[in-house]
Amino acid sequence: MSVQAVKTNPILIGLTGGIGSGKTTASNYFQSLGIPVIDSDLIVKRLWKENREMVQQIEKTFGFSIQTELDRKKLAKIIFSDPKQREVLNQIVHPYVFQEVEKEKTFYTDRQKIVIDMPLLIEVGYNKKVDYVLVVHVSEDTQKSRLIQRDHLTEIEATKRIQAQMPLDEKKAYADVVLNNETTICDLHHQIDSFLRGLKDEK
Ligand code: ATP
């Protein structure tokens, strides 16, 4: 007799926030609790390496071949300084990301919950496909100082990166739960525990 895993419909938890707000710190905690995390940044990295069709589409659209680190920097410069070009790139990349997310979700059909860590969850409309939207929120000052410390940026560079994104206060409006990451990591963990307890109570 074969033993089959019980299939459930896992609760989908979309985890998002701004650059350096603490998404990875939060998703590491979910993982430490045994909850699987689908990481859209990792998916994008993998697609760049493995999906020739996507890369060719980007090369055709932007008009140059993207093979070396220098090519990638050239593209980063274009999309970083021009929001329209950033949107063009996102329109190409995101359908491939969605496909991969769907594929990864099928690995976890026997689980009760899945976290989808997606920095652009709201911008690309994936917030509509999850059961809960969690926004990791910090003040801009904290975001800036953590970014400067982690990535060794100047204040101007950090400000530029923050301002290239949807303001965190705006993202808050889409949240079912705001995880305030202004204080300690331990406090962030407590807020996640409390969210998960709430899910159990809802059952
Ligand atoms: P990115 O969007 O760039 O991937 P992120 O949202 O995943 O960033 P993290 O990498 O989790 O953010 O956090 C940014 C930095 O802030 C990291 O160096 C992390 O260790 C630190 N950090 C996160 N939360 C806290 C906290 N509560 N107190 C102090 N440092 C923190």
PDB file of C-alpha atoms and ligand atoms in Angstrom:
ATOM      1  CA  MET A   1       0.000   0.000   0.000  1.00  0.00           C
ATOM      2  CA  SER A   2       1.408   3.379  -0.895  1.00  0.00           C
ATOM      3  CA  VAL A   3       1.354   6.201   1.615  1.00  0.00           C
ATOM      4  CA  GLN A   4       0.299   9.465   0.041  1.00  0.00           C
ATOM      5  CA  ALA A   5       0.880  12.907   1.523  1.00  0.00           C
ATOM      6  CA  VAL A   6      -2.371  14.529   2.566  1.00  0.00           C
ATOM      7  CA  LYS A   7      -3.168  17.385   0.207  1.00  0.00           C
ATOM      8  CA  THR A   8      -4.451  20.561   1.762  1.00  0.00           C
ATOM      9  CA  ASN A   9      -4.980  24.021   0.451  1.00  0.00           C
ATOM     10  CA  PRO A  10      -2.148  25.881   2.157  1.00  0.00           C
ATOM     11  CA  ILE A  11      -2.713  29.377   3.475  1.00  0.00           C
ATOM     12  CA  LEU A  12      -0.691  31.745   1.302  1.00  0.00           C
ATOM     13  CA  ILE A  13       1.158  34.444   3.207  1.00  0.00           C
ATOM     14  CA  GLY A  14       2.616  37.206   1.051  1.00  0.00           C
ATOM     15  CA  LEU A  15       5.583  38.869   2.711  1.00  0.00           C
ATOM     16  CA  THR A  16       6.716  42.222   1.415  1.00  0.00           C
ATOM     17  CA  GLY A  17       8.229  45.564   2.387  1.00  0.00           C
ATOM     18  CA  GLY A  18      10.873  47.952   1.147  1.00  0.00           C
ATOM     19  CA  ILE A  19      14.558  47.481   0.495  1.00  0.00           C
ATOM     20  CA  GLY A  20      16.305  46.681   3.775  1.00  0.00           C
ATOM     21  CA  SER A  21      13.084  46.744   5.795  1.00  0.00           C
ATOM     22  CA  GLY A  22      13.625  43.210   7.129  1.00  0.00           C
ATOM     23  CA  LYS A  23      11.874  40.811   4.722  1.00  0.00           C
ATOM     24  CA  THR A  24      14.749  38.315   4.779  1.00  0.00           C
ATOM     25  CA  THR A  25      14.988  38.560   8.559  1.00  0.00           C
ATOM     26  CA  ALA A  26      11.256  37.779   8.762  1.00  0.00           C
ATOM     27  CA  SER A  27      11.351  35.005   6.172  1.00  0.00           C
ATOM     28  CA  ASN A  28      14.322  33.349   7.940  1.00  0.00           C
ATOM     29  CA  TYR A  29      12.184  33.206  11.052  1.00  0.00           C
ATOM     30  CA  PHE A  30       9.249  31.623   9.192  1.00  0.00           C
ATOM     31  CA  GLN A  31      11.687  29.056   7.810  1.00  0.00           C
ATOM     32  CA  SER A  32      13.105  28.354  11.252  1.00  0.00           C
ATOM     33  CA  LEU A  33       9.544  27.507  12.333  1.00  0.00           C
ATOM     34  CA  GLY A  34       9.345  24.957   9.514  1.00  0.00           C
ATOM     35  CA  ILE A  35       7.150  27.061   7.241  1.00  0.00           C
ATOM     36  CA  PRO A  36       8.334  26.900   3.618  1.00  0.00           C
ATOM     37  CA  VAL A  37       9.294  30.183   1.969  1.00  0.00           C
ATOM     38  CA  ILE A  38       9.188  30.838  -1.762  1.00  0.00           C
ATOM     39  CA  ASP A  39      11.753  33.554  -2.397  1.00  0.00           C
ATOM     40  CA  SER A  40      11.043  35.577  -5.536  1.00  0.00           C
ATOM     41  CA  ASP A  41      14.502  37.216  -5.479  1.00  0.00           C
ATOM     42  CA  LEU A  42      16.083  33.767  -5.667  1.00  0.00           C
ATOM     43  CA  ILE A  43      13.739  32.861  -8.503  1.00  0.00           C
ATOM     44  CA  VAL A  44      14.789  35.973 -10.450  1.00  0.00           C
ATOM     45  CA  LYS A  45      18.468  35.136  -9.925  1.00  0.00           C
ATOM     46  CA  ARG A  46      17.862  31.584 -11.166  1.00  0.00           C
ATOM     47  CA  LEU A  47      15.909  32.797 -14.187  1.00  0.00           C
ATOM     48  CA  TRP A  48      18.776  35.066 -15.222  1.00  0.00           C
ATOM     49  CA  LYS A  49      21.104  32.059 -15.147  1.00  0.00           C
ATOM     50  CA  GLU A  50      18.854  29.434 -16.638  1.00  0.00           C
ATOM     51  CA  ASN A  51      16.086  30.971 -18.713  1.00  0.00           C
ATOM     52  CA  ARG A  52      17.607  31.833 -22.066  1.00  0.00           C
ATOM     53  CA  GLU A  53      14.193  32.742 -23.529  1.00  0.00           C
ATOM     54  CA  MET A  54      13.665  35.457 -20.882  1.00  0.00           C
ATOM     55  CA  VAL A  55      17.179  36.831 -21.238  1.00  0.00           C
ATOM     56  CA  GLN A  56      16.848  36.968 -25.031  1.00  0.00           C
ATOM     57  CA  GLN A  57      13.581  38.854 -24.686  1.00  0.00           C
ATOM     58  CA  ILE A  58      15.322  41.396 -22.425  1.00  0.00           C
ATOM     59  CA  GLU A  59      18.275  41.690 -24.798  1.00  0.00           C
ATOM     60  CA  LYS A  60      15.959  42.288 -27.739  1.00  0.00           C
ATOM     61  CA  THR A  61      13.962  44.919 -25.850  1.00  0.00           C
ATOM     62  CA  PHE A  62      16.966  46.828 -24.489  1.00  0.00           C
ATOM     63  CA  GLY A  63      19.085  46.399 -27.611  1.00  0.00           C
ATOM     64  CA  PHE A  64      22.274  44.884 -26.206  1.00  0.00           C
ATOM     65  CA  SER A  65      23.531  41.488 -25.159  1.00  0.00           C
ATOM     66  CA  ILE A  66      23.590  40.775 -21.430  1.00  0.00           C
ATOM     67  CA  GLN A  67      26.330  38.319 -20.589  1.00  0.00           C
ATOM     68  CA  THR A  68      28.994  39.974 -18.504  1.00  0.00           C
ATOM     69  CA  GLU A  69      28.894  41.752 -15.169  1.00  0.00           C
ATOM     70  CA  LEU A  70      29.455  44.992 -17.086  1.00  0.00           C
ATOM     71  CA  ASP A  71      26.334  44.329 -19.235  1.00  0.00           C
ATOM     72  CA  ARG A  72      24.313  43.728 -16.091  1.00  0.00           C
ATOM     73  CA  LYS A  73      25.598  46.966 -14.580  1.00  0.00           C
ATOM     74  CA  LYS A  74      24.634  48.806 -17.756  1.00  0.00           C
ATOM     75  CA  LEU A  75      21.095  47.441 -17.513  1.00  0.00           C
ATOM     76  CA  ALA A  76      20.927  48.226 -13.787  1.00  0.00           C
ATOM     77  CA  LYS A  77      21.928  51.815 -14.506  1.00  0.00           C
ATOM     78  CA  ILE A  78      19.198  52.182 -17.139  1.00  0.00           C
ATOM     79  CA  ILE A  79      16.398  50.770 -15.025  1.00  0.00           C
ATOM     80  CA  PHE A  80      17.597  52.502 -11.903  1.00  0.00           C
ATOM     81  CA  SER A  81      17.496  55.961 -13.434  1.00  0.00           C
ATOM     82  CA  ASP A  82      14.325  55.510 -15.497  1.00  0.00           C
ATOM     83  CA  PRO A  83      11.132  54.186 -13.863  1.00  0.00           C
ATOM     84  CA  LYS A  84       9.557  53.536 -17.280  1.00  0.00           C
ATOM     85  CA  GLN A  85      12.412  51.268 -18.309  1.00  0.00           C
ATOM     86  CA  ARG A  86      12.202  49.548 -14.920  1.00  0.00           C
ATOM     87  CA  GLU A  87       8.549  48.853 -15.628  1.00  0.00           C
ATOM     88  CA  VAL A  88       9.421  47.480 -19.089  1.00  0.00           C
ATOM     89  CA  LEU A  89      11.885  45.045 -17.495  1.00  0.00           C
ATOM     90  CA  ASN A  90       9.375  44.053 -14.810  1.00  0.00           C
ATOM     91  CA  GLN A  91       6.735  43.346 -17.459  1.00  0.00           C
ATOM     92  CA  ILE A  92       9.105  40.861 -19.071  1.00  0.00           C
ATOM     93  CA  VAL A  93      10.435  39.232 -15.898  1.00  0.00           C
ATOM     94  CA  HIS A  94       7.307  38.921 -13.778  1.00  0.00           C
ATOM     95  CA  PRO A  95       5.291  36.468 -15.872  1.00  0.00           C
ATOM     96  CA  TYR A  96       8.279  34.098 -15.648  1.00  0.00           C
ATOM     97  CA  VAL A  97       8.498  34.662 -11.883  1.00  0.00           C
ATOM     98  CA  PHE A  98       4.777  33.915 -11.480  1.00  0.00           C
ATOM     99  CA  GLN A  99       5.206  30.682 -13.437  1.00  0.00           C
ATOM    100  CA  GLU A 100       8.026  29.596 -11.131  1.00  0.00           C
ATOM    101  CA  VAL A 101       6.078  30.564  -8.008  1.00  0.00           C
ATOM    102  CA  GLU A 102       3.158  28.416  -9.209  1.00  0.00           C
ATOM    103  CA  LYS A 103       5.562  25.536  -9.825  1.00  0.00           C
ATOM    104  CA  GLU A 104       7.151  25.862  -6.357  1.00  0.00           C
ATOM    105  CA  LYS A 105       3.728  26.055  -4.711  1.00  0.00           C
ATOM    106  CA  THR A 106       2.980  22.553  -5.975  1.00  0.00           C
ATOM    107  CA  PHE A 107       5.901  21.194  -3.883  1.00  0.00           C
ATOM    108  CA  TYR A 108       4.069  22.246  -0.724  1.00  0.00           C
ATOM    109  CA  THR A 109       0.475  21.157  -1.248  1.00  0.00           C
ATOM    110  CA  ASP A 110       0.703  18.996   1.892  1.00  0.00           C
ATOM    111  CA  ARG A 111       1.650  21.990   4.075  1.00  0.00           C
ATOM    112  CA  GLN A 112      -0.672  24.257   6.039  1.00  0.00           C
ATOM    113  CA  LYS A 113       1.056  27.520   5.177  1.00  0.00           C
ATOM    114  CA  ILE A 114       3.441  28.880   2.583  1.00  0.00           C
ATOM    115  CA  VAL A 115       5.206  32.222   2.745  1.00  0.00           C
ATOM    116  CA  ILE A 116       5.846  34.020  -0.534  1.00  0.00           C
ATOM    117  CA  ASP A 117       8.634  36.558  -0.037  1.00  0.00           C
ATOM    118  CA  MET A 118       8.145  39.055  -2.861  1.00  0.00           C
ATOM    119  CA  PRO A 119       9.556  42.599  -2.667  1.00  0.00           C
ATOM    120  CA  LEU A 120       7.218  43.807  -5.447  1.00  0.00           C
ATOM    121  CA  LEU A 121       4.165  41.836  -4.263  1.00  0.00           C
ATOM    122  CA  ILE A 122       1.909  44.903  -4.333  1.00  0.00           C
ATOM    123  CA  GLU A 123       3.374  46.577  -7.406  1.00  0.00           C
ATOM    124  CA  VAL A 124       2.819  43.460  -9.551  1.00  0.00           C
ATOM    125  CA  GLY A 125      -0.618  42.697  -8.088  1.00  0.00           C
ATOM    126  CA  TYR A 126       0.368  39.419  -6.448  1.00  0.00           C
ATOM    127  CA  ASN A 127      -1.202  40.709  -3.218  1.00  0.00           C
ATOM    128  CA  LYS A 128      -4.535  39.643  -4.768  1.00  0.00           C
ATOM    129  CA  LYS A 129      -3.355  36.048  -5.057  1.00  0.00           C
ATOM    130  CA  VAL A 130      -2.446  35.517  -1.404  1.00  0.00           C
ATOM    131  CA  ASP A 131      -4.610  35.071   1.682  1.00  0.00           C
ATOM    132  CA  TYR A 132      -2.643  37.507   3.857  1.00  0.00           C
ATOM    133  CA  VAL A 133      -0.405  40.423   2.995  1.00  0.00           C
ATOM    134  CA  LEU A 134       2.320  41.077   5.582  1.00  0.00           C
ATOM    135  CA  VAL A 135       4.254  44.332   5.191  1.00  0.00           C
ATOM    136  CA  VAL A 136       7.518  44.665   7.085  1.00  0.00           C
ATOM    137  CA  HIS A 137       7.631  48.326   8.001  1.00  0.00           C
ATOM    138  CA  VAL A 138      10.376  50.603   9.318  1.00  0.00           C
ATOM    139  CA  SER A 139      10.807  54.366   9.342  1.00  0.00           C
ATOM    140  CA  GLU A 140      12.806  55.792   6.458  1.00  0.00           C
ATOM    141  CA  ASP A 141      15.612  56.790   8.835  1.00  0.00           C
ATOM    142  CA  THR A 142      15.976  53.248  10.161  1.00  0.00           C
ATOM    143  CA  GLN A 143      15.708  51.789   6.658  1.00  0.00           C
ATOM    144  CA  LYS A 144      18.473  54.130   5.511  1.00  0.00           C
ATOM    145  CA  SER A 145      20.834  53.427   8.388  1.00  0.00           C
ATOM    146  CA  ARG A 146      20.375  49.622   8.105  1.00  0.00           C
ATOM    147  CA  LEU A 147      21.010  49.811   4.354  1.00  0.00           C
ATOM    148  CA  ILE A 148      24.129  51.939   4.836  1.00  0.00           C
ATOM    149  CA  GLN A 149      25.432  49.461   7.373  1.00  0.00           C
ATOM    150  CA  ARG A 150      24.553  46.278   5.448  1.00  0.00           C
ATOM    151  CA  ASP A 151      25.538  47.339   1.918  1.00  0.00           C
ATOM    152  CA  HIS A 152      28.240  49.907   2.765  1.00  0.00           C
ATOM    153  CA  LEU A 153      26.395  52.647   0.889  1.00  0.00           C
ATOM    154  CA  THR A 154      26.667  56.387   1.214  1.00  0.00           C
ATOM    155  CA  GLU A 155      23.632  58.205   2.545  1.00  0.00           C
ATOM    156  CA  ILE A 156      22.874  59.532  -0.955  1.00  0.00           C
ATOM    157  CA  GLU A 157      23.031  56.042  -2.499  1.00  0.00           C
ATOM    158  CA  ALA A 158      20.767  54.615   0.201  1.00  0.00           C
ATOM    159  CA  THR A 159      18.269  57.465  -0.218  1.00  0.00           C
ATOM    160  CA  LYS A 160      18.202  56.929  -3.987  1.00  0.00           C
ATOM    161  CA  ARG A 161      17.444  53.226  -3.612  1.00  0.00           C
ATOM    162  CA  ILE A 162      14.693  53.873  -1.093  1.00  0.00           C
ATOM    163  CA  GLN A 163      13.132  56.581  -3.221  1.00  0.00           C
ATOM    164  CA  ALA A 164      13.128  54.358  -6.315  1.00  0.00           C
ATOM    165  CA  GLN A 165      10.474  52.225  -4.580  1.00  0.00           C
ATOM    166  CA  MET A 166       6.858  52.641  -3.539  1.00  0.00           C
ATOM    167  CA  PRO A 167       6.971  54.393  -0.126  1.00  0.00           C
ATOM    168  CA  LEU A 168       6.589  51.952   2.753  1.00  0.00           C
ATOM    169  CA  ASP A 169       3.780  54.056   4.218  1.00  0.00           C
ATOM    170  CA  GLU A 170       1.852  53.514   0.974  1.00  0.00           C
ATOM    171  CA  LYS A 171       2.441  49.754   1.123  1.00  0.00           C
ATOM    172  CA  LYS A 172       0.994  49.723   4.621  1.00  0.00           C
ATOM    173  CA  ALA A 173      -2.419  50.501   3.145  1.00  0.00           C
ATOM    174  CA  TYR A 174      -2.425  47.081   1.405  1.00  0.00           C
ATOM    175  CA  ALA A 175      -1.396  45.149   4.501  1.00  0.00           C
ATOM    176  CA  ASP A 176      -3.533  42.725   6.453  1.00  0.00           C
ATOM    177  CA  VAL A 177      -0.775  42.803   9.029  1.00  0.00           C
ATOM    178  CA  VAL A 178       1.985  45.362   9.486  1.00  0.00           C
ATOM    179  CA  LEU A 179       5.142  43.940  11.066  1.00  0.00           C
ATOM    180  CA  ASN A 180       6.819  46.864  12.752  1.00  0.00           C
ATOM    181  CA  ASN A 181      10.561  46.222  12.527  1.00  0.00           C
ATOM    182  CA  GLU A 182      11.671  49.433  14.167  1.00  0.00           C
ATOM    183  CA  THR A 183      13.038  47.825  17.307  1.00  0.00           C
ATOM    184  CA  THR A 184      14.685  44.426  17.879  1.00  0.00           C
ATOM    185  CA  ILE A 185      14.680  41.276  15.766  1.00  0.00           C
ATOM    186  CA  CYS A 186      13.270  39.520  18.808  1.00  0.00           C
ATOM    187  CA  ASP A 187      10.313  41.882  18.765  1.00  0.00           C
ATOM    188  CA  LEU A 188       9.792  41.128  15.045  1.00  0.00           C
ATOM    189  CA  HIS A 189       9.729  37.418  15.883  1.00  0.00           C
ATOM    190  CA  HIS A 190       7.104  38.029  18.580  1.00  0.00           C
ATOM    191  CA  GLN A 191       4.871  39.831  16.069  1.00  0.00           C
ATOM    192  CA  ILE A 192       5.181  36.888  13.672  1.00  0.00           C
ATOM    193  CA  ASP A 193       4.349  34.454  16.503  1.00  0.00           C
ATOM    194  CA  SER A 194       1.305  36.496  17.309  1.00  0.00           C
ATOM    195  CA  PHE A 195       0.185  36.533  13.650  1.00  0.00           C
ATOM    196  CA  LEU A 196       0.569  32.749  13.457  1.00  0.00           C
ATOM    197  CA  ARG A 197      -1.365  32.260  16.715  1.00  0.00           C
ATOM    198  CA  GLY A 198      -4.137  34.383  15.211  1.00  0.00           C
ATOM    199  CA  LEU A 199      -4.302  32.044  12.219  1.00  0.00           C
ATOM    200  CA  LYS A 200      -4.798  29.076  14.520  1.00  0.00           C
ATOM    201  CA  ASP A 201      -7.577  30.884  16.362  1.00  0.00           C
ATOM    202  CA  GLU A 202      -9.338  31.626  13.083  1.00  0.00           C
ATOM    203  CA  LYS A 203      -9.601  27.923  12.272  1.00  0.00           C
TER     204      LYS A 203
HETATM  205  P1  ATP B   1      16.389  43.599   0.763  1.00  0.00           P
HETATM  206  O1  ATP B   1      15.129  44.150   0.252  1.00  0.00           O
HETATM  207  O2  ATP B   1      17.533  44.490   0.413  1.00  0.00           O
HETATM  208  O3  ATP B   1      16.627  42.170   0.427  1.00  0.00           O
HETATM  209  P2  ATP B   1      15.337  42.946   3.379  1.00  0.00           P
HETATM  210  O4  ATP B   1      14.018  43.605   3.438  1.00  0.00           O
HETATM  211  O5  ATP B   1      15.368  41.483   3.124  1.00  0.00           O
HETATM  212  O6  ATP B   1      16.315  43.686   2.376  1.00  0.00           O
HETATM  213  P3  ATP B   1      16.979  42.371   5.674  1.00  0.00           P
HETATM  214  O7  ATP B   1      18.157  41.940   4.880  1.00  0.00           O
HETATM  215  O8  ATP B   1      16.193  41.348   6.391  1.00  0.00           O
HETATM  216  O9  ATP B   1      16.031  43.279   4.782  1.00  0.00           O
HETATM  217  O10 ATP B   1      17.402  43.475   6.751  1.00  0.00           O
HETATM  218  C1  ATP B   1      18.230  44.570   6.380  1.00  0.00           C
HETATM  219  C2  ATP B   1      19.393  44.694   7.382  1.00  0.00           C
HETATM  220  O11 ATP B   1      18.868  45.101   8.624  1.00  0.00           O
HETATM  221  C3  ATP B   1      20.116  43.390   7.612  1.00  0.00           C
HETATM  222  O12 ATP B   1      21.485  43.676   7.806  1.00  0.00           O
HETATM  223  C4  ATP B   1      19.483  42.868   8.914  1.00  0.00           C
HETATM  224  O13 ATP B   1      20.363  42.054   9.640  1.00  0.00           O
HETATM  225  C5  ATP B   1      19.189  44.165   9.639  1.00  0.00           C
HETATM  226  N1  ATP B   1      18.000  44.075  10.502  1.00  0.00           N
HETATM  227  C6  ATP B   1      16.793  43.577  10.188  1.00  0.00           C
HETATM  228  N2  ATP B   1      15.932  43.711  11.192  1.00  0.00           N
HETATM  229  C7  ATP B   1      16.614  44.323  12.198  1.00  0.00           C
HETATM  230  C8  ATP B   1      16.277  44.743  13.522  1.00  0.00           C
HETATM  231  N3  ATP B   1      15.054  44.593  14.020  1.00  0.00           N
HETATM  232  N4  ATP B   1      17.236  45.326  14.258  1.00  0.00           N
HETATM  233  C9  ATP B   1      18.485  45.509  13.759  1.00  0.00           C
HETATM  234  N5  ATP B   1      18.873  45.137  12.526  1.00  0.00           N
HETATM  235  C10 ATP B   1      17.952  44.552  11.746  1.00  0.00           C
END
